[in-house]
Amino acid sequence: MANISKQSTFAPNFYMLTTMKKQTIAINTPFVRPDAYGSLAVPLYNNVAFEFQDAQEMADAFCNRIKAPDYARVENPTVTQFEQRVKALTGAEHVTAFNSGMAAIGNTLLSLCEKDNNIVSSHHLFGNTLALISNTLKRFGVEPRLTDLTNTEAVENAVDENTCCVFLEVLTNPQLEVADLQAITEIAHRKGVPVVADSTLIPFTETSLKLLGIDVEVVASTKYISGGGTSLGGLVIDYGTFPEINQRIKYELLFNLGAYMTPQAAYMQTLGLETLDVRYQRQAASALCLARELSEVTAIKHVNYVGLQNNPYHELARRQFGNTAGAMLTIDLESKERCFRFLNRLKLIHRATNLFDNRSLAIHPASTIFGNFTEEKRKAMDIHDTTIRLSVGLEAPEDLFADIQQALLQDDL
């Protein structure tokens, strides 16, 4: 009878992981502890409690003197393996998985801020992130300092001795603005302030924010990583430059707020991580192809995609993110009414929120994601009634273009 505890002879060591390509690391990062049955796929530990050999081992696990799961609200082997793979891919010091992207952002900011602090950020943020900084945290005495992060002088003036962090999106949603990350981190670090970056729109398999000076990366793993919109999740990727962040997240906020990722989500997102690179390359290539084709359509007033050479952020985006520009683009039509008619006539592209599903999605941000903001707020955020956001999936770009064309042409008949 075969020994069921026998492990595979292939177990990549640290040196191998530092020299392998990222798509290889995503699949072959070894388990934190050997699986009893030698499973190649990550096992799903769909349980809450873990038994200990004796009282001392239990005490050591709960007080973090040994690395062992104690309770699934703060640690689970399936989630730990997902975190381990992300850590290997990014070179992070610590990775913590949460049950949504907003939970990852919220826990990160709560680990950094306290009463009378300020957060330097931008009006160009995802709606709930802006509401968290501008409304929720403000109620607890944290000042939102929303400024133009593309203007280094404005950043210099905004960051002071009470700034707990600079928070930004590396590619904003849906404005597609790109700030100079190295310039911002230089200003912040000179003043002893960490920089937190939401990298949801450009996956960490494509670029290294660590090399650009970012201290903490937050990601909605619901998007590219989950692969087909299968599960909610978020990641805090901590590069260890401000150790108190991880200490507060791991030993205070996880225990007190209970926003840890579920093992079911971690299982699905580990599988998604294994195919992330190949899916992303296809989606980004299709987005570029589609953006070029749509730029020639007269009914479309403007196409916004940083992969286009005439985009004002094109060169900066290439320097920071490499040769791809993500799988999201926006188009502007002549009015809100035409946007609604366009959405209603789509046959292949789905009317839905979320980003980077395997299926292509379209939404009118001003009336949905930002629908509860005042007109004045939307104007400050550059959210226009004429804008449609497109998330490009895995369909053939020719078919997507044909669907967009027919939805536009019907208006002209």
Short mmCIF file of C-alpha atoms in Angstrom, two decimals:
data_model
loop_
_atom_site.label_atom_id
_atom_site.label_comp_id
_atom_site.label_asym_id
_atom_site.label_seq_id
_atom_site.Cartn_x
_atom_site.Cartn_y
_atom_site.Cartn_z
CA MET A 1 0.00 0.00 0.00
CA ALA A 2 1.26 3.47 -0.87
CA ASN A 3 2.30 5.71 1.98
CA ILE A 4 -0.43 8.36 1.96
CA SER A 5 1.73 10.85 3.87
CA LYS A 6 4.54 10.71 1.30
CA GLN A 7 5.17 14.16 -0.20
CA SER A 8 6.05 15.09 -3.76
CA THR A 9 9.79 15.23 -4.45
CA PHE A 10 9.22 18.67 -6.00
CA ALA A 11 9.22 21.30 -3.29
CA PRO A 12 10.52 24.68 -4.53
CA ASN A 13 12.94 26.31 -2.13
CA PHE A 14 13.30 30.05 -1.54
CA TYR A 15 16.01 30.46 -4.20
CA MET A 16 13.88 28.72 -6.82
CA LEU A 17 10.90 30.92 -5.98
CA THR A 18 12.98 34.06 -6.45
CA THR A 19 14.15 32.97 -9.90
CA MET A 20 10.93 31.47 -11.28
CA LYS A 21 8.46 33.36 -13.42
CA LYS A 22 5.37 34.53 -11.58
CA GLN A 23 2.97 32.21 -13.40
CA THR A 24 5.11 29.29 -12.15
CA ILE A 25 5.21 30.58 -8.59
CA ALA A 26 1.42 30.98 -8.54
CA ILE A 27 1.01 27.24 -9.14
CA ASN A 28 3.97 25.74 -7.28
CA THR A 29 4.35 27.61 -3.98
CA PRO A 30 4.70 24.80 -1.38
CA PHE A 31 2.22 24.30 1.44
CA VAL A 32 3.03 25.85 4.82
CA ARG A 33 2.60 22.36 6.31
CA PRO A 34 2.77 19.12 4.27
CA ASP A 35 -0.63 17.73 3.36
CA ALA A 36 -1.26 14.32 4.89
CA TYR A 37 -2.40 12.91 1.57
CA GLY A 38 0.03 14.66 -0.74
CA SER A 39 -2.71 16.68 -2.43
CA LEU A 40 -1.55 18.80 -5.36
CA ALA A 41 -4.54 21.15 -5.18
CA VAL A 42 -4.98 23.16 -1.98
CA PRO A 43 -7.29 21.25 0.39
CA LEU A 44 -10.41 22.98 1.63
CA TYR A 45 -10.41 23.04 5.43
CA ASN A 46 -14.10 23.71 5.90
CA ASN A 47 -13.91 23.78 9.68
CA VAL A 48 -13.73 26.18 12.60
CA ALA A 49 -11.74 24.50 15.38
CA PHE A 50 -8.39 22.68 15.51
CA GLU A 51 -7.32 20.07 18.04
CA PHE A 52 -4.04 20.32 19.97
CA GLN A 53 -1.81 17.58 21.38
CA ASP A 54 -1.73 19.09 24.85
CA ALA A 55 -2.50 22.24 26.85
CA GLN A 56 0.94 23.75 26.30
CA GLU A 57 0.67 23.50 22.53
CA MET A 58 -2.74 25.12 22.72
CA ALA A 59 -1.38 27.98 24.84
CA ASP A 60 1.58 28.45 22.47
CA ALA A 61 -0.69 28.59 19.41
CA PHE A 62 -3.06 31.14 20.95
CA CYS A 63 -0.15 33.35 22.07
CA ASN A 64 1.61 33.04 18.68
CA ARG A 65 4.69 31.28 20.06
CA ILE A 66 4.24 28.55 17.45
CA LYS A 67 2.79 28.72 13.94
CA ALA A 68 -0.44 26.73 14.15
CA PRO A 69 -4.10 27.59 13.52
CA ASP A 70 -6.11 28.11 16.69
CA TYR A 71 -9.52 29.32 15.46
CA ALA A 72 -10.76 29.88 11.91
CA ARG A 73 -11.86 33.47 12.58
CA VAL A 74 -8.17 34.46 12.64
CA GLU A 75 -6.37 31.61 10.86
CA ASN A 76 -7.32 28.71 8.61
CA PRO A 77 -4.95 26.42 6.64
CA THR A 78 -6.73 27.02 3.32
CA VAL A 79 -6.56 30.78 3.78
CA THR A 80 -2.96 30.56 4.97
CA GLN A 81 -1.96 28.75 1.78
CA PHE A 82 -3.62 31.44 -0.32
CA GLU A 83 -1.77 34.12 1.64
CA GLN A 84 1.49 32.18 1.23
CA ARG A 85 1.16 32.12 -2.56
CA VAL A 86 0.48 35.86 -2.70
CA LYS A 87 3.47 36.44 -0.42
CA ALA A 88 5.71 34.42 -2.76
CA LEU A 89 4.41 36.31 -5.81
CA THR A 90 4.87 39.79 -4.34
CA GLY A 91 7.90 39.50 -2.08
CA ALA A 92 5.80 40.84 0.79
CA GLU A 93 6.75 40.54 4.42
CA HIS A 94 3.16 39.78 5.44
CA VAL A 95 -0.09 39.01 3.60
CA THR A 96 -3.52 38.92 5.24
CA ALA A 97 -6.67 37.84 3.42
CA PHE A 98 -10.02 39.47 4.18
CA ASN A 99 -13.60 38.76 3.20
CA SER A 100 -13.81 41.71 0.75
CA GLY A 101 -11.71 44.43 -0.81
CA MET A 102 -13.41 47.03 1.37
CA ALA A 103 -12.57 44.98 4.48
CA ALA A 104 -8.91 45.00 3.40
CA ILE A 105 -8.97 48.78 2.92
CA GLY A 106 -10.90 49.40 6.14
CA ASN A 107 -8.63 47.26 8.30
CA THR A 108 -5.51 48.83 6.80
CA LEU A 109 -6.69 52.38 7.46
CA LEU A 110 -7.86 51.47 10.97
CA SER A 111 -4.42 50.04 11.69
CA LEU A 112 -2.87 53.41 10.80
CA CYS A 113 -5.18 56.18 11.91
CA GLU A 114 -6.40 57.61 15.19
CA LYS A 115 -8.24 60.71 16.32
CA ASP A 116 -6.74 64.01 15.05
CA ASN A 117 -4.82 62.26 12.25
CA ASN A 118 -5.40 63.02 8.59
CA ILE A 119 -5.42 60.82 5.49
CA VAL A 120 -4.06 62.40 2.32
CA SER A 121 -5.94 61.03 -0.67
CA SER A 122 -7.85 62.03 -3.79
CA HIS A 123 -11.39 62.73 -4.96
CA HIS A 124 -10.63 60.10 -7.61
CA LEU A 125 -11.47 56.97 -5.63
CA PHE A 126 -13.97 54.15 -5.83
CA GLY A 127 -17.21 55.40 -4.26
CA ASN A 128 -17.21 53.30 -1.09
CA THR A 129 -13.53 53.97 -0.45
CA LEU A 130 -14.16 57.69 -0.70
CA ALA A 131 -17.17 57.39 1.61
CA LEU A 132 -15.08 55.45 4.14
CA ILE A 133 -12.42 58.17 4.23
CA SER A 134 -14.71 61.19 3.84
CA ASN A 135 -17.61 60.09 6.06
CA THR A 136 -17.02 57.05 8.26
CA LEU A 137 -13.50 57.75 9.49
CA LYS A 138 -14.24 61.47 9.67
CA ARG A 139 -16.89 60.73 12.31
CA PHE A 140 -14.12 59.27 14.47
CA GLY A 141 -11.97 62.39 14.21
CA VAL A 142 -9.81 61.52 11.18
CA GLU A 143 -9.55 64.37 8.70
CA PRO A 144 -9.85 63.56 4.97
CA ARG A 145 -7.40 65.65 2.94
CA LEU A 146 -8.48 65.16 -0.64
CA THR A 147 -6.04 66.68 -3.08
CA ASP A 148 -4.70 66.28 -6.61
CA LEU A 149 -2.24 63.40 -6.30
CA THR A 150 -0.93 64.06 -9.81
CA ASN A 151 0.43 67.39 -8.50
CA THR A 152 3.52 66.72 -6.36
CA GLU A 153 3.47 70.23 -4.91
CA ALA A 154 -0.09 69.66 -3.68
CA VAL A 155 0.99 66.36 -2.08
CA GLU A 156 3.97 68.06 -0.44
CA ASN A 157 1.68 70.71 1.06
CA ALA A 158 -0.94 68.19 2.23
CA VAL A 159 1.34 65.77 4.12
CA ASP A 160 2.24 66.98 7.62
CA GLU A 161 3.11 65.68 11.09
CA ASN A 162 -0.50 64.50 11.64
CA THR A 163 -0.74 62.53 8.39
CA CYS A 164 -1.15 58.82 9.14
CA CYS A 165 -0.88 57.72 5.49
CA VAL A 166 -1.22 58.66 1.86
CA PHE A 167 -3.88 56.50 0.20
CA LEU A 168 -4.35 56.17 -3.56
CA GLU A 169 -5.46 53.91 -6.35
CA VAL A 170 -2.67 53.08 -8.80
CA LEU A 171 -5.22 53.31 -11.61
CA THR A 172 -8.38 55.06 -10.49
CA ASN A 173 -11.86 53.63 -10.96
CA PRO A 174 -13.45 54.81 -13.21
CA GLN A 175 -11.41 57.96 -14.07
CA LEU A 176 -8.29 55.93 -15.03
CA GLU A 177 -5.94 58.51 -13.54
CA VAL A 178 -2.31 57.56 -12.88
CA ALA A 179 -0.19 59.29 -10.24
CA ASP A 180 3.62 59.18 -10.09
CA LEU A 181 4.10 56.59 -7.36
CA GLN A 182 7.82 57.12 -6.87
CA ALA A 183 7.37 60.88 -6.50
CA ILE A 184 4.60 60.40 -3.92
CA THR A 185 6.51 57.80 -1.91
CA GLU A 186 9.59 60.03 -1.86
CA ILE A 187 7.57 62.90 -0.34
CA ALA A 188 5.76 60.69 2.14
CA HIS A 189 8.81 58.74 3.30
CA ARG A 190 10.82 61.91 3.80
CA LYS A 191 8.13 62.87 6.32
CA GLY A 192 7.89 59.40 7.88
CA VAL A 193 4.49 58.62 6.39
CA PRO A 194 3.48 55.26 4.81
CA VAL A 195 1.89 55.04 1.37
CA VAL A 196 -1.02 52.63 0.87
CA ALA A 197 -1.97 51.78 -2.72
CA ASP A 198 -5.05 50.01 -4.05
CA SER A 199 -3.72 47.97 -6.97
CA THR A 200 -6.96 46.21 -7.93
CA LEU A 201 -6.91 47.42 -11.55
CA ILE A 202 -3.35 46.22 -12.32
CA PRO A 203 -2.54 42.77 -10.85
CA PHE A 204 0.60 42.24 -8.79
CA THR A 205 1.74 39.60 -11.30
CA GLU A 206 2.30 42.47 -13.75
CA THR A 207 4.19 45.03 -11.71
CA SER A 208 6.11 45.42 -8.44
CA LEU A 209 4.75 48.17 -6.25
CA LYS A 210 7.42 47.25 -3.71
CA LEU A 211 10.09 48.48 -6.14
CA LEU A 212 8.11 51.70 -6.62
CA GLY A 213 8.26 52.40 -2.88
CA ILE A 214 4.72 51.43 -1.86
CA ASP A 215 4.53 50.27 1.77
CA VAL A 216 1.19 48.47 1.77
CA GLU A 217 -0.80 47.20 -1.20
CA VAL A 218 -4.54 46.51 -0.89
CA VAL A 219 -6.34 44.43 -3.49
CA ALA A 220 -9.93 43.43 -4.11
CA SER A 221 -9.18 39.78 -4.90
CA THR A 222 -12.83 39.52 -5.95
CA LYS A 223 -11.71 40.95 -9.29
CA TYR A 224 -8.86 39.48 -11.35
CA ILE A 225 -7.87 36.80 -8.85
CA SER A 226 -11.18 35.04 -8.21
CA GLY A 227 -11.48 34.10 -11.87
CA GLY A 228 -15.03 34.43 -13.07
CA GLY A 229 -16.52 36.40 -10.21
CA THR A 230 -16.78 33.31 -8.02
CA SER A 231 -16.05 34.79 -4.59
CA LEU A 232 -15.54 37.93 -2.53
CA GLY A 233 -12.14 38.69 -1.05
CA GLY A 234 -9.49 41.26 -0.26
CA LEU A 235 -5.77 41.25 0.45
CA VAL A 236 -3.45 43.38 2.53
CA ILE A 237 0.07 43.00 1.14
CA ASP A 238 2.48 44.50 3.64
CA TYR A 239 6.11 45.07 2.62
CA GLY A 240 7.27 45.42 6.23
CA THR A 241 8.53 49.01 6.15
CA PHE A 242 6.12 50.06 8.91
CA PRO A 243 5.94 46.99 11.22
CA GLU A 244 3.15 48.35 13.42
CA ILE A 245 0.65 47.93 10.55
CA ASN A 246 0.89 44.15 10.51
CA GLN A 247 0.97 43.95 14.32
CA ARG A 248 -2.29 45.83 14.61
CA ILE A 249 -3.98 43.93 11.78
CA LYS A 250 -2.94 40.46 12.95
CA TYR A 251 -3.22 40.83 16.71
CA GLU A 252 -5.91 43.47 17.14
CA LEU A 253 -8.20 44.01 14.18
CA LEU A 254 -8.57 40.40 13.02
CA PHE A 255 -9.53 39.40 16.55
CA ASN A 256 -11.78 42.38 17.27
CA LEU A 257 -13.52 42.94 13.92
CA GLY A 258 -13.69 39.41 12.47
CA ALA A 259 -13.28 40.16 8.77
CA TYR A 260 -11.00 37.22 7.88
CA MET A 261 -11.47 35.48 4.53
CA THR A 262 -13.55 32.29 4.55
CA PRO A 263 -11.84 29.01 3.58
CA GLN A 264 -14.34 28.53 0.76
CA ALA A 265 -13.35 31.87 -0.80
CA ALA A 266 -9.65 31.15 -0.27
CA TYR A 267 -10.00 27.78 -2.01
CA MET A 268 -11.69 29.31 -5.05
CA GLN A 269 -9.27 32.24 -5.18
CA THR A 270 -6.23 29.96 -4.94
CA LEU A 271 -7.53 28.17 -8.03
CA GLY A 272 -8.11 31.56 -9.65
CA LEU A 273 -4.57 32.65 -8.79
CA GLU A 274 -3.20 29.70 -10.75
CA THR A 275 -4.75 30.98 -13.99
CA LEU A 276 -4.49 34.71 -13.24
CA ASP A 277 -1.59 35.45 -15.56
CA VAL A 278 -3.01 33.75 -18.65
CA ARG A 279 -6.46 35.27 -18.10
CA TYR A 280 -5.09 38.75 -17.45
CA GLN A 281 -2.88 38.72 -20.55
CA ARG A 282 -5.88 37.79 -22.71
CA GLN A 283 -8.18 40.36 -21.09
CA ALA A 284 -5.65 43.20 -21.28
CA ALA A 285 -4.87 42.42 -24.94
CA SER A 286 -8.60 42.39 -25.75
CA ALA A 287 -9.12 45.68 -23.90
CA LEU A 288 -6.39 47.35 -25.95
CA CYS A 289 -7.80 45.96 -29.20
CA LEU A 290 -11.30 47.09 -28.27
CA ALA A 291 -10.14 50.57 -27.20
CA ARG A 292 -8.40 51.08 -30.55
CA GLU A 293 -11.46 49.96 -32.51
CA LEU A 294 -13.87 52.06 -30.44
CA SER A 295 -11.72 55.15 -30.95
CA GLU A 296 -12.77 55.06 -34.59
CA VAL A 297 -16.52 54.93 -33.88
CA THR A 298 -18.11 58.34 -34.47
CA ALA A 299 -21.01 57.79 -32.04
CA ILE A 300 -18.49 57.48 -29.20
CA LYS A 301 -17.33 60.90 -28.03
CA HIS A 302 -14.32 59.70 -26.04
CA VAL A 303 -12.49 56.47 -25.22
CA ASN A 304 -10.44 56.43 -22.02
CA TYR A 305 -7.80 53.70 -21.74
CA VAL A 306 -4.22 54.25 -20.61
CA GLY A 307 -2.98 51.69 -23.15
CA LEU A 308 -3.77 54.12 -25.97
CA GLN A 309 -0.72 56.13 -27.03
CA ASN A 310 -2.65 59.42 -27.02
CA ASN A 311 -3.74 58.95 -23.40
CA PRO A 312 -2.11 61.58 -21.13
CA TYR A 313 -1.04 58.89 -18.64
CA HIS A 314 0.25 56.41 -21.23
CA GLU A 315 4.00 56.84 -20.70
CA LEU A 316 3.79 57.03 -16.91
CA ALA A 317 1.60 53.92 -16.87
CA ARG A 318 4.12 52.03 -19.02
CA ARG A 319 6.98 53.00 -16.71
CA GLN A 320 5.08 51.87 -13.62
CA PHE A 321 3.04 48.91 -14.83
CA GLY A 322 4.86 47.58 -17.90
CA ASN A 323 3.37 46.76 -21.26
CA THR A 324 -0.24 46.13 -20.23
CA ALA A 325 -2.86 48.62 -19.07
CA GLY A 326 -5.56 46.54 -17.44
CA ALA A 327 -8.90 45.26 -18.65
CA MET A 328 -11.12 48.25 -17.87
CA LEU A 329 -11.92 51.14 -20.19
CA THR A 330 -14.60 53.80 -20.40
CA ILE A 331 -16.50 55.33 -23.29
CA ASP A 332 -18.47 58.56 -23.34
CA LEU A 333 -21.67 59.00 -25.33
CA GLU A 334 -23.56 62.23 -25.96
CA SER A 335 -25.98 62.01 -22.98
CA LYS A 336 -27.16 59.98 -20.02
CA GLU A 337 -30.25 58.97 -21.99
CA ARG A 338 -28.15 57.56 -24.80
CA CYS A 339 -26.03 55.68 -22.26
CA PHE A 340 -29.15 54.02 -20.88
CA ARG A 341 -30.43 53.11 -24.36
CA PHE A 342 -27.01 51.70 -25.22
CA LEU A 343 -26.94 49.54 -22.09
CA ASN A 344 -30.47 48.27 -22.70
CA ARG A 345 -29.55 47.12 -26.24
CA LEU A 346 -26.46 45.11 -25.35
CA LYS A 347 -26.90 41.42 -26.17
CA LEU A 348 -23.54 39.85 -25.30
CA ILE A 349 -22.03 42.25 -22.75
CA HIS A 350 -23.75 41.92 -19.38
CA ARG A 351 -25.32 44.81 -17.47
CA ALA A 352 -23.67 44.18 -14.11
CA THR A 353 -21.25 45.60 -11.59
CA ASN A 354 -17.92 43.95 -10.66
CA LEU A 355 -14.70 44.00 -12.66
CA PHE A 356 -12.63 41.40 -14.50
CA ASP A 357 -15.13 38.58 -14.54
CA ASN A 358 -14.57 36.08 -17.35
CA ARG A 359 -17.63 37.73 -18.90
CA SER A 360 -17.59 41.31 -20.16
CA LEU A 361 -19.61 43.74 -18.06
CA ALA A 362 -20.99 47.25 -18.59
CA ILE A 363 -22.33 49.79 -16.11
CA HIS A 364 -23.29 53.47 -15.91
CA PRO A 365 -21.24 54.57 -12.85
CA ALA A 366 -22.94 57.93 -12.24
CA SER A 367 -26.37 56.40 -11.66
CA THR A 368 -25.24 53.23 -9.85
CA ILE A 369 -21.91 53.06 -7.99
CA PHE A 370 -21.95 56.83 -7.44
CA GLY A 371 -25.74 57.22 -7.57
CA ASN A 372 -26.08 58.21 -3.90
CA PHE A 373 -23.53 61.01 -4.15
CA THR A 374 -24.76 64.55 -4.78
CA GLU A 375 -24.30 66.07 -8.21
CA GLU A 376 -21.70 68.41 -6.69
CA LYS A 377 -19.75 65.46 -5.26
CA ARG A 378 -19.85 63.60 -8.57
CA LYS A 379 -18.55 66.67 -10.34
CA ALA A 380 -15.63 66.92 -7.90
CA MET A 381 -14.89 63.25 -8.54
CA ASP A 382 -15.10 63.64 -12.34
CA ILE A 383 -17.98 61.18 -12.56
CA HIS A 384 -19.93 62.12 -15.67
CA ASP A 385 -23.46 61.22 -16.75
CA THR A 386 -22.12 60.43 -20.22
CA THR A 387 -19.70 57.68 -19.14
CA ILE A 388 -20.06 53.91 -19.54
CA ARG A 389 -17.53 51.65 -17.79
CA LEU A 390 -16.59 48.45 -19.62
CA SER A 391 -14.87 45.50 -17.95
CA VAL A 392 -13.42 43.32 -20.71
CA GLY A 393 -13.74 39.57 -20.25
CA LEU A 394 -12.44 36.53 -22.11
CA GLU A 395 -14.76 36.72 -25.13
CA ALA A 396 -13.29 37.40 -28.56
CA PRO A 397 -12.79 41.18 -28.94
CA GLU A 398 -14.41 41.02 -32.38
CA ASP A 399 -17.63 39.76 -30.82
CA LEU A 400 -17.56 42.45 -28.14
CA PHE A 401 -17.01 45.14 -30.75
CA ALA A 402 -19.92 43.81 -32.81
CA ASP A 403 -22.22 43.95 -29.78
CA ILE A 404 -21.23 47.53 -29.01
CA GLN A 405 -21.71 48.53 -32.64
CA GLN A 406 -25.21 47.08 -32.85
CA ALA A 407 -26.21 48.75 -29.57
CA LEU A 408 -25.01 52.11 -30.91
CA LEU A 409 -26.33 51.75 -34.44
CA GLN A 410 -29.90 51.03 -33.31
CA ASP A 411 -29.98 54.55 -31.90
CA ASP A 412 -29.21 55.96 -35.32
CA LEU A 413 -31.91 54.04 -37.20
#
